[in-house]
Amino acid sequence: MRSRLVIATVLAGLLLTGLSTAEATGRDDAVTRAFTATNRSTAWTQVARIPLRFPTYHPQGFALVGDLIFLSSVEVLEAPVKYPVPVDGYDRSPGKGIGHLFVLGRQGNLKKDIRLGEGTAYHPGGIDFDGRDVWIPVAEYRPNSRAIVYTVDPKTYRVTERFRANDHVGGVVRDRTTGQVHGVSWGSRTLYNWTPTGHRLERVANESHLLDYQDCDYVSRGKQLCGGVTSLPGPKGSYDLGGLALLDLRSNRILHEIPFPYFSPTGHNATRNPVALETTAGKLRLYTAPDDGEDATGTEIQVYESPIS
């Protein structure tokens, strides 16, 4: 009798939260297991360069949804300008722009351009697919500002405002075990946790100073996998140190982290902007798009693979 009660409870949880069986039983998924087996000596091979033949502007986040790729990007019409001294608590003007969520086929063909944002909130950030909706923040293009968190239905493209936050939210991830929404601030120096309706549960300093997380995706169970860069001074000018990090969403503790010393033809580190990982045919596959539309070769989706050990 007790076994049947436990099974019924698990099934009820799956229906209410949309969790997979792996989530309900607490097993790590294939991406998590494959990534934790990588290290700084892992060899990655670039297996594809997919040019995007439409205006891409400044890409921000990836979400893989079946045969589709969702790509967030900011089109800057008027760049923010630094103030000599802070004005009303801001270090720069808001600028002007348009927020885009592009829907692509796996070969890079544009299927839909969804515009997001409101007024001076026009900068989309890192995005995440929770199994039902794509979650995307759109913030002002300056620190310590404000943001609107939306969801987009990947089938109908319906846009829903979920909540507003009093900070620049540079990326969000939804925890499929709790339903809570996790986010990062400008430069990911602050980590947030909200309910799906925007009640703030936690605001803590990021204890890691190695990477500024640019884009994160949920991986089971209860974790996020983030890519990012840190600009460092070098003997011949600055360069971007890139990497990937796996974090526990409950404790914000880094569980595994590796550098990613691969660069685009224009010199940008591969993890500079959007990242997304999946497993296929014995390989861990990484999708990146480090270059902007204005760069010499435009934006390409660059795909790397590493054998799963």
PDB file of C-alpha atoms in Angstrom:
ATOM      1  CA  MET A   1       0.000   0.000   0.000  1.00  0.00           C
ATOM      2  CA  ARG A   2       2.824   2.372   0.915  1.00  0.00           C
ATOM      3  CA  SER A   3       4.598   1.715  -2.416  1.00  0.00           C
ATOM      4  CA  ARG A   4       1.473   2.619  -4.346  1.00  0.00           C
ATOM      5  CA  LEU A   5       1.118   5.806  -2.314  1.00  0.00           C
ATOM      6  CA  VAL A   6       4.714   6.803  -3.107  1.00  0.00           C
ATOM      7  CA  ILE A   7       4.216   6.123  -6.832  1.00  0.00           C
ATOM      8  CA  ALA A   8       0.984   8.141  -6.838  1.00  0.00           C
ATOM      9  CA  THR A   9       2.741  11.034  -5.101  1.00  0.00           C
ATOM     10  CA  VAL A  10       5.582  11.027  -7.662  1.00  0.00           C
ATOM     11  CA  LEU A  11       3.150  10.928 -10.584  1.00  0.00           C
ATOM     12  CA  ALA A  12       1.155  13.799  -9.099  1.00  0.00           C
ATOM     13  CA  GLY A  13       4.360  15.808  -8.788  1.00  0.00           C
ATOM     14  CA  LEU A  14       5.202  15.157 -12.440  1.00  0.00           C
ATOM     15  CA  LEU A  15       1.798  16.403 -13.546  1.00  0.00           C
ATOM     16  CA  LEU A  16       1.966  19.551 -11.422  1.00  0.00           C
ATOM     17  CA  THR A  17       5.538  20.580 -12.230  1.00  0.00           C
ATOM     18  CA  GLY A  18       6.164  19.041 -15.625  1.00  0.00           C
ATOM     19  CA  LEU A  19       9.244  17.237 -14.296  1.00  0.00           C
ATOM     20  CA  SER A  20      10.725  14.349 -16.189  1.00  0.00           C
ATOM     21  CA  THR A  21      11.189  10.944 -14.554  1.00  0.00           C
ATOM     22  CA  ALA A  22      14.909  11.716 -14.175  1.00  0.00           C
ATOM     23  CA  GLU A  23      14.030  14.900 -12.270  1.00  0.00           C
ATOM     24  CA  ALA A  24      11.618  13.096  -9.983  1.00  0.00           C
ATOM     25  CA  THR A  25      14.095  10.329  -9.150  1.00  0.00           C
ATOM     26  CA  GLY A  26      17.030  12.673  -8.642  1.00  0.00           C
ATOM     27  CA  ARG A  27      19.339  11.380 -11.381  1.00  0.00           C
ATOM     28  CA  ASP A  28      21.703  13.730 -13.201  1.00  0.00           C
ATOM     29  CA  ASP A  29      21.000  14.016 -16.908  1.00  0.00           C
ATOM     30  CA  ALA A  30      23.408  13.104 -19.699  1.00  0.00           C
ATOM     31  CA  VAL A  31      24.680  16.674 -20.166  1.00  0.00           C
ATOM     32  CA  THR A  32      25.504  17.028 -16.458  1.00  0.00           C
ATOM     33  CA  ARG A  33      27.327  13.697 -16.344  1.00  0.00           C
ATOM     34  CA  ALA A  34      29.256  14.428 -19.537  1.00  0.00           C
ATOM     35  CA  PHE A  35      30.269  17.917 -18.453  1.00  0.00           C
ATOM     36  CA  THR A  36      31.522  16.806 -15.030  1.00  0.00           C
ATOM     37  CA  ALA A  37      33.824  14.362 -16.838  1.00  0.00           C
ATOM     38  CA  THR A  38      35.570  17.205 -18.710  1.00  0.00           C
ATOM     39  CA  ASN A  39      38.677  18.997 -17.482  1.00  0.00           C
ATOM     40  CA  ARG A  40      41.118  21.665 -18.642  1.00  0.00           C
ATOM     41  CA  SER A  41      42.840  19.116 -20.899  1.00  0.00           C
ATOM     42  CA  THR A  42      39.674  17.993 -22.674  1.00  0.00           C
ATOM     43  CA  ALA A  43      40.002  18.300 -26.436  1.00  0.00           C
ATOM     44  CA  TRP A  44      37.138  19.972 -28.287  1.00  0.00           C
ATOM     45  CA  THR A  45      36.766  19.848 -32.051  1.00  0.00           C
ATOM     46  CA  GLN A  46      34.910  22.518 -33.997  1.00  0.00           C
ATOM     47  CA  VAL A  47      32.554  20.517 -36.200  1.00  0.00           C
ATOM     48  CA  ALA A  48      30.420  23.264 -37.753  1.00  0.00           C
ATOM     49  CA  ARG A  49      30.241  26.972 -38.503  1.00  0.00           C
ATOM     50  CA  ILE A  50      26.710  28.025 -39.398  1.00  0.00           C
ATOM     51  CA  PRO A  51      26.440  31.587 -40.755  1.00  0.00           C
ATOM     52  CA  LEU A  52      23.319  33.521 -39.759  1.00  0.00           C
ATOM     53  CA  ARG A  53      22.246  35.418 -42.855  1.00  0.00           C
ATOM     54  CA  PHE A  54      20.105  38.085 -41.209  1.00  0.00           C
ATOM     55  CA  PRO A  55      20.864  41.056 -38.924  1.00  0.00           C
ATOM     56  CA  THR A  56      21.822  39.502 -35.576  1.00  0.00           C
ATOM     57  CA  TYR A  57      23.051  42.619 -33.689  1.00  0.00           C
ATOM     58  CA  HIS A  58      24.572  41.591 -30.298  1.00  0.00           C
ATOM     59  CA  PRO A  59      23.581  37.987 -29.419  1.00  0.00           C
ATOM     60  CA  GLN A  60      22.969  37.124 -25.774  1.00  0.00           C
ATOM     61  CA  GLY A  61      21.385  33.736 -25.038  1.00  0.00           C
ATOM     62  CA  PHE A  62      20.545  30.324 -26.518  1.00  0.00           C
ATOM     63  CA  ALA A  63      17.757  27.876 -25.724  1.00  0.00           C
ATOM     64  CA  LEU A  64      17.496  24.574 -27.589  1.00  0.00           C
ATOM     65  CA  VAL A  65      13.876  23.509 -28.122  1.00  0.00           C
ATOM     66  CA  GLY A  66      13.645  20.365 -30.232  1.00  0.00           C
ATOM     67  CA  ASP A  67      14.571  21.285 -33.805  1.00  0.00           C
ATOM     68  CA  LEU A  68      14.547  25.009 -32.971  1.00  0.00           C
ATOM     69  CA  ILE A  69      17.129  27.356 -31.526  1.00  0.00           C
ATOM     70  CA  PHE A  70      15.924  30.463 -29.677  1.00  0.00           C
ATOM     71  CA  LEU A  71      18.471  33.293 -29.752  1.00  0.00           C
ATOM     72  CA  SER A  72      18.107  36.526 -27.796  1.00  0.00           C
ATOM     73  CA  SER A  73      19.841  39.667 -29.044  1.00  0.00           C
ATOM     74  CA  VAL A  74      19.958  43.404 -28.434  1.00  0.00           C
ATOM     75  CA  GLU A  75      19.799  45.953 -31.265  1.00  0.00           C
ATOM     76  CA  VAL A  76      21.345  49.193 -30.006  1.00  0.00           C
ATOM     77  CA  LEU A  77      19.958  52.303 -31.678  1.00  0.00           C
ATOM     78  CA  GLU A  78      21.652  54.775 -29.340  1.00  0.00           C
ATOM     79  CA  ALA A  79      24.468  53.540 -27.117  1.00  0.00           C
ATOM     80  CA  PRO A  80      24.392  54.460 -23.405  1.00  0.00           C
ATOM     81  CA  VAL A  81      26.869  57.200 -22.493  1.00  0.00           C
ATOM     82  CA  LYS A  82      28.811  57.298 -19.227  1.00  0.00           C
ATOM     83  CA  TYR A  83      28.021  60.287 -16.982  1.00  0.00           C
ATOM     84  CA  PRO A  84      30.883  62.361 -15.482  1.00  0.00           C
ATOM     85  CA  VAL A  85      29.176  61.798 -12.118  1.00  0.00           C
ATOM     86  CA  PRO A  86      26.223  59.501 -11.288  1.00  0.00           C
ATOM     87  CA  VAL A  87      22.755  60.836 -12.112  1.00  0.00           C
ATOM     88  CA  ASP A  88      19.844  59.539 -10.011  1.00  0.00           C
ATOM     89  CA  GLY A  89      21.977  56.563  -9.011  1.00  0.00           C
ATOM     90  CA  TYR A  90      22.927  55.605 -12.582  1.00  0.00           C
ATOM     91  CA  ASP A  91      26.447  55.728 -14.021  1.00  0.00           C
ATOM     92  CA  ARG A  92      25.269  56.124 -17.644  1.00  0.00           C
ATOM     93  CA  SER A  93      22.350  57.160 -19.820  1.00  0.00           C
ATOM     94  CA  PRO A  94      19.772  54.493 -20.761  1.00  0.00           C
ATOM     95  CA  GLY A  95      20.350  54.647 -24.499  1.00  0.00           C
ATOM     96  CA  LYS A  96      17.804  53.305 -26.954  1.00  0.00           C
ATOM     97  CA  GLY A  97      17.312  49.942 -28.585  1.00  0.00           C
ATOM     98  CA  ILE A  98      15.150  46.975 -29.522  1.00  0.00           C
ATOM     99  CA  GLY A  99      15.095  43.565 -27.896  1.00  0.00           C
ATOM    100  CA  HIS A 100      14.865  40.540 -30.185  1.00  0.00           C
ATOM    101  CA  LEU A 101      14.154  36.860 -29.667  1.00  0.00           C
ATOM    102  CA  PHE A 102      15.008  35.071 -32.899  1.00  0.00           C
ATOM    103  CA  VAL A 103      13.613  31.625 -33.664  1.00  0.00           C
ATOM    104  CA  LEU A 104      15.945  29.590 -35.871  1.00  0.00           C
ATOM    105  CA  GLY A 105      16.074  26.203 -37.469  1.00  0.00           C
ATOM    106  CA  ARG A 106      19.118  24.084 -36.648  1.00  0.00           C
ATOM    107  CA  GLN A 107      20.718  25.173 -39.929  1.00  0.00           C
ATOM    108  CA  GLY A 108      20.434  28.827 -38.960  1.00  0.00           C
ATOM    109  CA  ASN A 109      17.390  29.795 -41.056  1.00  0.00           C
ATOM    110  CA  LEU A 110      15.306  32.546 -39.429  1.00  0.00           C
ATOM    111  CA  LYS A 111      11.701  31.531 -38.738  1.00  0.00           C
ATOM    112  CA  LYS A 112      10.488  34.335 -36.436  1.00  0.00           C
ATOM    113  CA  ASP A 113      11.648  37.632 -34.941  1.00  0.00           C
ATOM    114  CA  ILE A 114       9.842  38.315 -31.653  1.00  0.00           C
ATOM    115  CA  ARG A 115      10.337  41.808 -30.252  1.00  0.00           C
ATOM    116  CA  LEU A 116      10.475  42.222 -26.497  1.00  0.00           C
ATOM    117  CA  GLY A 117      10.895  45.040 -24.018  1.00  0.00           C
ATOM    118  CA  GLU A 118       9.391  48.336 -22.992  1.00  0.00           C
ATOM    119  CA  GLY A 119      10.781  51.871 -23.083  1.00  0.00           C
ATOM    120  CA  THR A 120      14.363  51.903 -21.810  1.00  0.00           C
ATOM    121  CA  ALA A 121      14.223  48.170 -21.008  1.00  0.00           C
ATOM    122  CA  TYR A 122      15.406  46.759 -24.350  1.00  0.00           C
ATOM    123  CA  HIS A 123      18.383  44.495 -23.524  1.00  0.00           C
ATOM    124  CA  PRO A 124      17.519  40.768 -23.527  1.00  0.00           C
ATOM    125  CA  GLY A 125      19.852  38.513 -21.577  1.00  0.00           C
ATOM    126  CA  GLY A 126      20.592  34.828 -21.159  1.00  0.00           C
ATOM    127  CA  ILE A 127      17.552  32.597 -21.665  1.00  0.00           C
ATOM    128  CA  ASP A 128      16.310  29.171 -20.591  1.00  0.00           C
ATOM    129  CA  PHE A 129      13.703  26.632 -21.712  1.00  0.00           C
ATOM    130  CA  ASP A 130      11.863  24.985 -18.798  1.00  0.00           C
ATOM    131  CA  GLY A 131      10.223  22.240 -20.862  1.00  0.00           C
ATOM    132  CA  ARG A 132       7.176  24.387 -21.518  1.00  0.00           C
ATOM    133  CA  ASP A 133       8.207  28.013 -22.051  1.00  0.00           C
ATOM    134  CA  VAL A 134      11.292  30.028 -22.902  1.00  0.00           C
ATOM    135  CA  TRP A 135      12.182  32.407 -20.035  1.00  0.00           C
ATOM    136  CA  ILE A 136      13.879  35.663 -20.988  1.00  0.00           C
ATOM    137  CA  PRO A 137      14.774  38.848 -19.081  1.00  0.00           C
ATOM    138  CA  VAL A 138      14.819  42.235 -20.809  1.00  0.00           C
ATOM    139  CA  ALA A 139      16.682  44.912 -18.853  1.00  0.00           C
ATOM    140  CA  GLU A 140      17.932  48.444 -19.151  1.00  0.00           C
ATOM    141  CA  TYR A 141      21.414  48.526 -20.694  1.00  0.00           C
ATOM    142  CA  ARG A 142      23.081  49.750 -17.508  1.00  0.00           C
ATOM    143  CA  PRO A 143      23.842  48.296 -14.066  1.00  0.00           C
ATOM    144  CA  ASN A 144      21.605  48.701 -11.002  1.00  0.00           C
ATOM    145  CA  SER A 145      18.568  49.405 -13.157  1.00  0.00           C
ATOM    146  CA  ARG A 146      15.436  47.332 -13.818  1.00  0.00           C
ATOM    147  CA  ALA A 147      14.223  44.392 -15.850  1.00  0.00           C
ATOM    148  CA  ILE A 148      11.092  42.633 -17.085  1.00  0.00           C
ATOM    149  CA  VAL A 149      11.018  38.826 -17.111  1.00  0.00           C
ATOM    150  CA  TYR A 150       8.928  37.271 -19.875  1.00  0.00           C
ATOM    151  CA  THR A 151       8.044  33.801 -21.071  1.00  0.00           C
ATOM    152  CA  VAL A 152       7.472  32.880 -24.698  1.00  0.00           C
ATOM    153  CA  ASP A 153       5.475  29.848 -25.781  1.00  0.00           C
ATOM    154  CA  PRO A 154       7.744  28.044 -28.297  1.00  0.00           C
ATOM    155  CA  LYS A 155       4.733  26.734 -30.245  1.00  0.00           C
ATOM    156  CA  THR A 156       2.490  29.793 -30.499  1.00  0.00           C
ATOM    157  CA  TYR A 157       5.160  32.488 -29.812  1.00  0.00           C
ATOM    158  CA  ARG A 158       2.792  34.075 -27.301  1.00  0.00           C
ATOM    159  CA  VAL A 159       4.629  36.503 -25.003  1.00  0.00           C
ATOM    160  CA  THR A 160       3.662  36.713 -21.314  1.00  0.00           C
ATOM    161  CA  GLU A 161       5.077  39.139 -18.766  1.00  0.00           C
ATOM    162  CA  ARG A 162       5.866  37.193 -15.594  1.00  0.00           C
ATOM    163  CA  PHE A 163       7.324  39.814 -13.241  1.00  0.00           C
ATOM    164  CA  ARG A 164       9.547  42.887 -12.880  1.00  0.00           C
ATOM    165  CA  ALA A 165      12.790  43.208 -10.945  1.00  0.00           C
ATOM    166  CA  ASN A 166      14.631  46.216  -9.564  1.00  0.00           C
ATOM    167  CA  ASP A 167      18.031  45.428 -11.042  1.00  0.00           C
ATOM    168  CA  HIS A 168      19.649  44.700 -14.371  1.00  0.00           C
ATOM    169  CA  VAL A 169      18.884  40.988 -14.796  1.00  0.00           C
ATOM    170  CA  GLY A 170      21.372  39.580 -17.290  1.00  0.00           C
ATOM    171  CA  GLY A 171      20.056  36.031 -17.456  1.00  0.00           C
ATOM    172  CA  VAL A 172      17.496  33.677 -15.939  1.00  0.00           C
ATOM    173  CA  VAL A 173      17.121  29.936 -15.392  1.00  0.00           C
ATOM    174  CA  ARG A 174      14.085  28.085 -14.083  1.00  0.00           C
ATOM    175  CA  ASP A 175      14.707  25.236 -11.642  1.00  0.00           C
ATOM    176  CA  ARG A 176      12.511  22.347 -12.745  1.00  0.00           C
ATOM    177  CA  THR A 177      12.676  20.727  -9.298  1.00  0.00           C
ATOM    178  CA  THR A 178      11.248  23.743  -7.444  1.00  0.00           C
ATOM    179  CA  GLY A 179       9.719  25.954 -10.142  1.00  0.00           C
ATOM    180  CA  GLN A 180      11.766  28.873  -8.834  1.00  0.00           C
ATOM    181  CA  VAL A 181      13.485  31.349 -11.159  1.00  0.00           C
ATOM    182  CA  HIS A 182      17.185  32.128 -10.703  1.00  0.00           C
ATOM    183  CA  GLY A 183      18.910  35.136 -12.203  1.00  0.00           C
ATOM    184  CA  VAL A 184      22.180  37.025 -12.432  1.00  0.00           C
ATOM    185  CA  SER A 185      22.836  40.748 -12.311  1.00  0.00           C
ATOM    186  CA  TRP A 186      25.109  42.915 -14.473  1.00  0.00           C
ATOM    187  CA  GLY A 187      28.368  40.960 -14.715  1.00  0.00           C
ATOM    188  CA  SER A 188      26.716  38.201 -12.626  1.00  0.00           C
ATOM    189  CA  ARG A 189      28.089  39.771  -9.461  1.00  0.00           C
ATOM    190  CA  THR A 190      24.754  39.218  -7.699  1.00  0.00           C
ATOM    191  CA  LEU A 191      22.695  36.022  -7.791  1.00  0.00           C
ATOM    192  CA  TYR A 192      18.906  36.133  -7.402  1.00  0.00           C
ATOM    193  CA  ASN A 193      16.141  33.658  -6.681  1.00  0.00           C
ATOM    194  CA  TRP A 194      12.446  34.449  -7.238  1.00  0.00           C
ATOM    195  CA  THR A 195       9.133  32.657  -7.253  1.00  0.00           C
ATOM    196  CA  PRO A 196       7.607  32.370 -10.765  1.00  0.00           C
ATOM    197  CA  THR A 197       5.515  35.449  -9.970  1.00  0.00           C
ATOM    198  CA  GLY A 198       8.507  37.550  -8.926  1.00  0.00           C
ATOM    199  CA  HIS A 199       8.584  37.369  -5.125  1.00  0.00           C
ATOM    200  CA  ARG A 200      12.259  37.633  -4.283  1.00  0.00           C
ATOM    201  CA  LEU A 201      13.494  34.739  -2.167  1.00  0.00           C
ATOM    202  CA  GLU A 202      17.221  35.421  -2.167  1.00  0.00           C
ATOM    203  CA  ARG A 203      19.800  38.006  -3.167  1.00  0.00           C
ATOM    204  CA  VAL A 204      23.415  37.010  -2.564  1.00  0.00           C
ATOM    205  CA  ALA A 205      26.844  38.020  -3.786  1.00  0.00           C
ATOM    206  CA  ASN A 206      28.458  35.731  -6.323  1.00  0.00           C
ATOM    207  CA  GLU A 207      31.433  34.194  -4.511  1.00  0.00           C
ATOM    208  CA  SER A 208      33.143  33.294  -7.792  1.00  0.00           C
ATOM    209  CA  HIS A 209      35.167  36.026  -9.462  1.00  0.00           C
ATOM    210  CA  LEU A 210      36.602  33.969 -12.304  1.00  0.00           C
ATOM    211  CA  LEU A 211      33.809  34.407 -14.890  1.00  0.00           C
ATOM    212  CA  ASP A 212      31.022  36.843 -15.634  1.00  0.00           C
ATOM    213  CA  TYR A 213      28.230  34.479 -16.598  1.00  0.00           C
ATOM    214  CA  GLN A 214      26.690  35.485 -19.932  1.00  0.00           C
ATOM    215  CA  ASP A 215      24.184  32.680 -20.524  1.00  0.00           C
ATOM    216  CA  CYS A 216      23.009  29.783 -18.369  1.00  0.00           C
ATOM    217  CA  ASP A 217      20.767  26.787 -18.991  1.00  0.00           C
ATOM    218  CA  TYR A 218      19.072  24.446 -16.576  1.00  0.00           C
ATOM    219  CA  VAL A 219      20.480  20.919 -16.264  1.00  0.00           C
ATOM    220  CA  SER A 220      19.103  18.257 -14.017  1.00  0.00           C
ATOM    221  CA  ARG A 221      18.982  17.785 -11.237  1.00  0.00           C
ATOM    222  CA  GLY A 222      18.682  21.258  -9.659  1.00  0.00           C
ATOM    223  CA  LYS A 223      21.699  22.782 -11.431  1.00  0.00           C
ATOM    224  CA  GLN A 224      22.585  25.384 -14.041  1.00  0.00           C
ATOM    225  CA  LEU A 225      25.362  25.241 -16.619  1.00  0.00           C
ATOM    226  CA  CYS A 226      26.783  28.663 -17.456  1.00  0.00           C
ATOM    227  CA  GLY A 227      29.181  30.075 -19.996  1.00  0.00           C
ATOM    228  CA  GLY A 228      30.979  33.371 -19.720  1.00  0.00           C
ATOM    229  CA  VAL A 229      34.138  35.412 -20.007  1.00  0.00           C
ATOM    230  CA  THR A 230      36.314  37.727 -17.992  1.00  0.00           C
ATOM    231  CA  SER A 231      38.288  40.467 -19.748  1.00  0.00           C
ATOM    232  CA  LEU A 232      41.854  40.569 -18.445  1.00  0.00           C
ATOM    233  CA  PRO A 233      44.810  42.827 -19.257  1.00  0.00           C
ATOM    234  CA  GLY A 234      47.633  41.243 -21.221  1.00  0.00           C
ATOM    235  CA  PRO A 235      51.024  42.310 -22.568  1.00  0.00           C
ATOM    236  CA  LYS A 236      49.466  43.112 -25.956  1.00  0.00           C
ATOM    237  CA  GLY A 237      46.114  44.453 -24.777  1.00  0.00           C
ATOM    238  CA  SER A 238      43.133  42.846 -23.117  1.00  0.00           C
ATOM    239  CA  TYR A 239      41.884  39.362 -23.847  1.00  0.00           C
ATOM    240  CA  ASP A 240      38.861  37.319 -22.818  1.00  0.00           C
ATOM    241  CA  LEU A 241      39.305  34.326 -20.538  1.00  0.00           C
ATOM    242  CA  GLY A 242      36.386  32.026 -21.345  1.00  0.00           C
ATOM    243  CA  GLY A 243      34.928  29.080 -19.518  1.00  0.00           C
ATOM    244  CA  LEU A 244      31.982  26.947 -18.454  1.00  0.00           C
ATOM    245  CA  ALA A 245      30.705  26.361 -14.931  1.00  0.00           C
ATOM    246  CA  LEU A 246      28.177  24.011 -13.330  1.00  0.00           C
ATOM    247  CA  LEU A 247      26.403  25.482 -10.277  1.00  0.00           C
ATOM    248  CA  ASP A 248      24.050  24.032  -7.695  1.00  0.00           C
ATOM    249  CA  LEU A 249      20.908  26.198  -7.765  1.00  0.00           C
ATOM    250  CA  ARG A 250      20.169  25.734  -4.054  1.00  0.00           C
ATOM    251  CA  SER A 251      23.581  26.615  -2.656  1.00  0.00           C
ATOM    252  CA  ASN A 252      25.048  28.545  -5.641  1.00  0.00           C
ATOM    253  CA  ARG A 253      28.158  26.395  -5.128  1.00  0.00           C
ATOM    254  CA  ILE A 254      30.308  25.678  -8.173  1.00  0.00           C
ATOM    255  CA  LEU A 255      30.294  21.919  -8.741  1.00  0.00           C
ATOM    256  CA  HIS A 256      32.590  21.814 -11.776  1.00  0.00           C
ATOM    257  CA  GLU A 257      34.380  24.429 -13.856  1.00  0.00           C
ATOM    258  CA  ILE A 258      36.687  24.427 -16.878  1.00  0.00           C
ATOM    259  CA  PRO A 259      38.400  27.058 -19.040  1.00  0.00           C
ATOM    260  CA  PHE A 260      37.471  27.088 -22.730  1.00  0.00           C
ATOM    261  CA  PRO A 261      40.496  28.292 -24.751  1.00  0.00           C
ATOM    262  CA  TYR A 262      38.837  28.457 -28.158  1.00  0.00           C
ATOM    263  CA  PHE A 263      38.244  31.607 -30.192  1.00  0.00           C
ATOM    264  CA  SER A 264      36.247  32.862 -33.152  1.00  0.00           C
ATOM    265  CA  PRO A 265      37.943  34.160 -36.321  1.00  0.00           C
ATOM    266  CA  THR A 266      37.551  37.716 -34.990  1.00  0.00           C
ATOM    267  CA  GLY A 267      39.365  36.852 -31.751  1.00  0.00           C
ATOM    268  CA  HIS A 268      36.398  36.595 -29.399  1.00  0.00           C
ATOM    269  CA  ASN A 269      36.394  33.741 -26.927  1.00  0.00           C
ATOM    270  CA  ALA A 270      33.808  31.128 -27.899  1.00  0.00           C
ATOM    271  CA  THR A 271      31.873  31.478 -24.614  1.00  0.00           C
ATOM    272  CA  ARG A 272      31.597  35.275 -24.889  1.00  0.00           C
ATOM    273  CA  ASN A 273      27.853  35.341 -25.643  1.00  0.00           C
ATOM    274  CA  PRO A 274      25.263  32.536 -26.018  1.00  0.00           C
ATOM    275  CA  VAL A 275      26.072  28.956 -25.062  1.00  0.00           C
ATOM    276  CA  ALA A 276      24.028  25.766 -25.011  1.00  0.00           C
ATOM    277  CA  LEU A 277      25.027  22.133 -24.534  1.00  0.00           C
ATOM    278  CA  GLU A 278      23.483  18.809 -25.484  1.00  0.00           C
ATOM    279  CA  THR A 279      24.612  15.219 -25.909  1.00  0.00           C
ATOM    280  CA  THR A 280      24.402  13.240 -29.122  1.00  0.00           C
ATOM    281  CA  ALA A 281      25.933   9.981 -30.416  1.00  0.00           C
ATOM    282  CA  GLY A 282      28.578   9.694 -27.719  1.00  0.00           C
ATOM    283  CA  LYS A 283      29.552  13.378 -27.878  1.00  0.00           C
ATOM    284  CA  LEU A 284      29.087  16.420 -25.678  1.00  0.00           C
ATOM    285  CA  ARG A 285      28.101  19.207 -28.070  1.00  0.00           C
ATOM    286  CA  LEU A 286      28.499  22.932 -27.382  1.00  0.00           C
ATOM    287  CA  TYR A 287      26.722  25.643 -29.392  1.00  0.00           C
ATOM    288  CA  THR A 288      28.214  29.136 -29.269  1.00  0.00           C
ATOM    289  CA  ALA A 289      27.763  32.464 -31.101  1.00  0.00           C
ATOM    290  CA  PRO A 290      30.591  34.723 -29.936  1.00  0.00           C
ATOM    291  CA  ASP A 291      30.554  37.305 -32.728  1.00  0.00           C
ATOM    292  CA  ASP A 292      28.174  40.195 -33.287  1.00  0.00           C
ATOM    293  CA  GLY A 293      26.408  41.029 -36.516  1.00  0.00           C
ATOM    294  CA  GLU A 294      28.737  44.004 -37.025  1.00  0.00           C
ATOM    295  CA  ASP A 295      31.908  41.870 -36.777  1.00  0.00           C
ATOM    296  CA  ALA A 296      33.915  41.091 -39.909  1.00  0.00           C
ATOM    297  CA  THR A 297      32.334  37.682 -40.576  1.00  0.00           C
ATOM    298  CA  GLY A 298      28.997  38.458 -38.953  1.00  0.00           C
ATOM    299  CA  THR A 299      27.450  36.068 -36.439  1.00  0.00           C
ATOM    300  CA  GLU A 300      28.052  32.361 -36.865  1.00  0.00           C
ATOM    301  CA  ILE A 301      26.798  29.504 -34.728  1.00  0.00           C
ATOM    302  CA  GLN A 302      29.999  27.668 -33.918  1.00  0.00           C
ATOM    303  CA  VAL A 303      29.579  24.064 -32.828  1.00  0.00           C
ATOM    304  CA  TYR A 304      32.169  22.145 -30.793  1.00  0.00           C
ATOM    305  CA  GLU A 305      32.161  18.483 -29.784  1.00  0.00           C
ATOM    306  CA  SER A 306      34.070  16.390 -27.315  1.00  0.00           C
ATOM    307  CA  PRO A 307      33.862  12.577 -26.908  1.00  0.00           C
ATOM    308  CA  ILE A 308      31.998  11.478 -23.798  1.00  0.00           C
ATOM    309  CA  SER A 309      34.449   9.533 -21.640  1.00  0.00           C
TER     310      SER A 309
END
